[in-house]
Amino acid sequence: MFIKQADILGIKVAALTMEQAIKKVEEFIETFPRDRHPHLIATANAEMLMRSTKDELLHKILNEADLVVPDGAGTVWAGNYLGMTMPERVAGFDLVQNLLCLAPQRKWRIFFFGSALGVAEKAAQKACHDYPGVCIVGTRNGFFTEADNEQIVAEIKEARPDILLVALGVPKQEKWLYKFLPQLDCPVSIGVGGTFDVMAGVMKRAPMWMQRAKLEWLFRGMMQPKRAGRLMALPKFVFAVRAWRQKSRREK
């Protein structure tokens, strides 16, 4: 399935619907037994895209990822502003819920890795409650040192998941996956940020009306005052995208 991409600040972001994103995951899993190619999926919001302009490794990882979905109203706006129709936002949290819902039917095996002590376990329990029959083959918290990586990789590989969900925060989760993806023998790995925290009830998600009004970023700032500085990435992102469009037009 061919998916068009928007070039946002030098990162290729897929212009697709949630349904298409799910189909791509299915495709990745179905082809894995033949090609043994592990697939990396990134969920890109404005903050991640801005960070990639100053983090060369993150920039490289995102452009080598098998799929970068538009997680955030800012990303969707940027794609449209730059001339590529972005059908909708594909939020990482919602993508995970859709995959968990489909997992029992497809017999997919899921591994939860990341977040604070006990959070991945609570998130897995929530998944089992909300999606009867889902097969969670392992959980592991996000507290570890470099010396633990070999054991973590072995644990994940032994569990044989079809989908590995990694919640270590940006860009740690993307860099960890980029480094160890070839060793994991897992069809699909996704960096999911705060998804486990929301599932476990540690963090609230914005009310639906704020999500629809594209104000989820504001809700996060209200709930986590420490994020206030990070929210400055949003206006910077708007200016950066406008400059990017002007530069692209001059080069043409």
Coordinates of C-alpha atoms in Angstrom, one line a residue, residues 59-206:
H59 CA 16.6 13.2 12.4
K60 CA 18.4 10.2 10.8
I61 CA 16.2 7.7 12.8
L62 CA 12.9 9.3 11.7
N63 CA 13.9 9.4 8.1
E64 CA 15.0 5.7 8.3
A65 CA 11.8 4.6 10.1
D66 CA 9.4 2.5 8.2
L67 CA 6.5 4.7 9.1
V68 CA 6.2 8.2 10.7
V69 CA 2.6 9.0 11.6
P70 CA 1.2 12.5 12.3
D71 CA 0.7 12.5 16.0
G72 CA -0.5 16.0 16.8
A73 CA -2.6 18.8 15.4
G74 CA 0.5 20.8 14.7
T75 CA 1.9 18.0 12.4
V76 CA -1.4 17.8 10.5
W77 CA -1.4 21.6 10.1
A78 CA 2.2 21.6 8.9
G79 CA 1.5 19.0 6.3
N80 CA -1.5 20.8 4.9
Y81 CA 0.3 24.2 5.0
L82 CA 3.2 22.7 3.0
G83 CA 0.8 21.5 0.3
M84 CA 0.2 17.8 1.3
T85 CA -3.3 16.9 2.3
M86 CA -3.1 15.2 5.7
P87 CA -6.4 13.3 6.2
E88 CA -6.3 13.2 10.0
R89 CA -4.2 13.1 13.1
V90 CA -3.0 9.6 13.9
A91 CA -2.4 9.9 17.7
G92 CA 0.0 7.3 19.1
F93 CA -2.4 6.5 22.0
D94 CA -5.3 5.9 19.6
L95 CA -3.2 3.8 17.3
V96 CA -2.2 1.6 20.2
Q97 CA -5.8 1.2 21.3
N98 CA -6.9 0.2 17.8
L99 CA -4.1 -2.3 17.6
L100 CA -4.9 -3.8 21.0
C101 CA -8.5 -4.1 19.9
L102 CA -7.5 -6.0 16.8
A103 CA -4.9 -8.1 18.4
P104 CA -7.1 -11.0 19.8
Q105 CA -8.6 -11.5 16.3
R106 CA -5.2 -11.4 14.6
K107 CA -3.6 -13.4 17.4
W108 CA -0.9 -10.8 17.8
R109 CA 1.4 -10.9 20.8
I110 CA 2.2 -7.6 22.5
F111 CA 5.1 -6.5 24.8
F112 CA 4.9 -3.4 27.0
F113 CA 8.3 -1.8 27.8
G114 CA 8.8 1.5 29.6
S115 CA 7.3 4.0 32.0
A116 CA 7.8 4.1 35.8
L117 CA 7.8 1.1 38.1
G118 CA 4.5 -0.8 37.9
V119 CA 3.0 1.4 35.2
A120 CA 3.5 -1.0 32.3
E121 CA 1.9 -3.8 34.4
K122 CA -1.1 -1.6 35.1
A123 CA -1.4 -0.6 31.5
A124 CA -1.3 -4.3 30.5
Q125 CA -4.0 -5.1 33.0
K126 CA -6.1 -2.3 31.5
A127 CA -5.6 -3.7 28.1
C128 CA -6.7 -7.2 29.2
H129 CA -9.8 -5.7 30.7
D130 CA -10.7 -3.5 27.7
Y131 CA -9.8 -6.0 25.0
P132 CA -10.7 -9.5 26.2
G133 CA -8.4 -12.1 24.7
V134 CA -5.5 -9.8 24.0
C135 CA -2.1 -11.6 24.5
I136 CA 0.3 -9.5 26.5
V137 CA 3.5 -11.6 26.5
G138 CA 5.6 -9.4 28.7
T139 CA 6.1 -6.1 30.6
R140 CA 9.2 -4.2 31.7
N141 CA 9.6 -0.8 33.4
G142 CA 11.7 1.9 31.9
F143 CA 14.3 2.1 34.6
F144 CA 17.6 0.5 33.4
T145 CA 21.3 1.2 32.8
E146 CA 23.4 0.5 29.8
A147 CA 24.5 -2.8 31.5
D148 CA 20.8 -4.0 31.5
N149 CA 20.3 -3.7 27.7
E150 CA 21.5 -7.2 26.9
Q151 CA 19.1 -8.7 29.4
I152 CA 16.2 -6.6 28.2
V153 CA 16.8 -7.5 24.6
A154 CA 17.0 -11.2 25.5
E155 CA 13.8 -10.9 27.5
I156 CA 11.9 -9.3 24.6
K157 CA 13.3 -11.7 22.1
E158 CA 12.3 -14.7 24.2
A159 CA 8.7 -13.4 24.5
R160 CA 8.4 -13.3 20.7
P161 CA 6.1 -10.3 20.5
D162 CA 4.5 -9.2 17.1
I163 CA 4.3 -5.7 18.4
L164 CA 6.7 -4.0 20.9
L165 CA 5.4 -0.9 22.6
V166 CA 8.2 1.3 24.0
A167 CA 7.4 4.2 26.4
L168 CA 10.7 5.8 27.3
G169 CA 10.0 9.3 26.1
V170 CA 11.3 11.2 23.1
P171 CA 14.0 10.7 21.9
K172 CA 15.2 8.0 24.2
Q173 CA 12.7 5.4 22.9
E174 CA 13.5 6.1 19.3
K175 CA 17.3 5.9 19.9
W176 CA 16.9 2.7 22.0
L177 CA 14.9 1.0 19.3
Y178 CA 17.2 2.2 16.5
K179 CA 20.2 0.7 18.3
F180 CA 18.6 -2.7 19.2
L181 CA 15.9 -3.2 16.5
P182 CA 18.0 -5.7 14.6
Q183 CA 18.5 -7.9 17.7
L184 CA 14.9 -8.0 18.8
D185 CA 13.5 -10.2 16.1
C186 CA 10.1 -8.3 16.4
P187 CA 8.0 -7.4 13.4
V188 CA 6.8 -4.0 14.6
S189 CA 8.2 -1.7 17.3
I190 CA 6.5 1.6 18.2
G191 CA 7.6 4.5 20.4
V192 CA 4.5 5.4 22.4
G193 CA 5.5 8.1 24.8
G194 CA 3.0 8.6 27.6
T195 CA 0.5 5.9 26.4
F196 CA 1.1 3.6 29.3
D197 CA 0.7 6.4 31.8
V198 CA -2.7 7.3 30.4
M199 CA -3.8 3.6 30.2
A200 CA -2.7 3.0 33.8
G201 CA -4.5 6.1 35.1
V202 CA -1.3 7.8 36.1
M203 CA -2.0 10.7 33.7
K204 CA -5.3 12.0 32.4
R205 CA -5.9 12.5 28.7
A206 CA -7.6 15.7 27.5

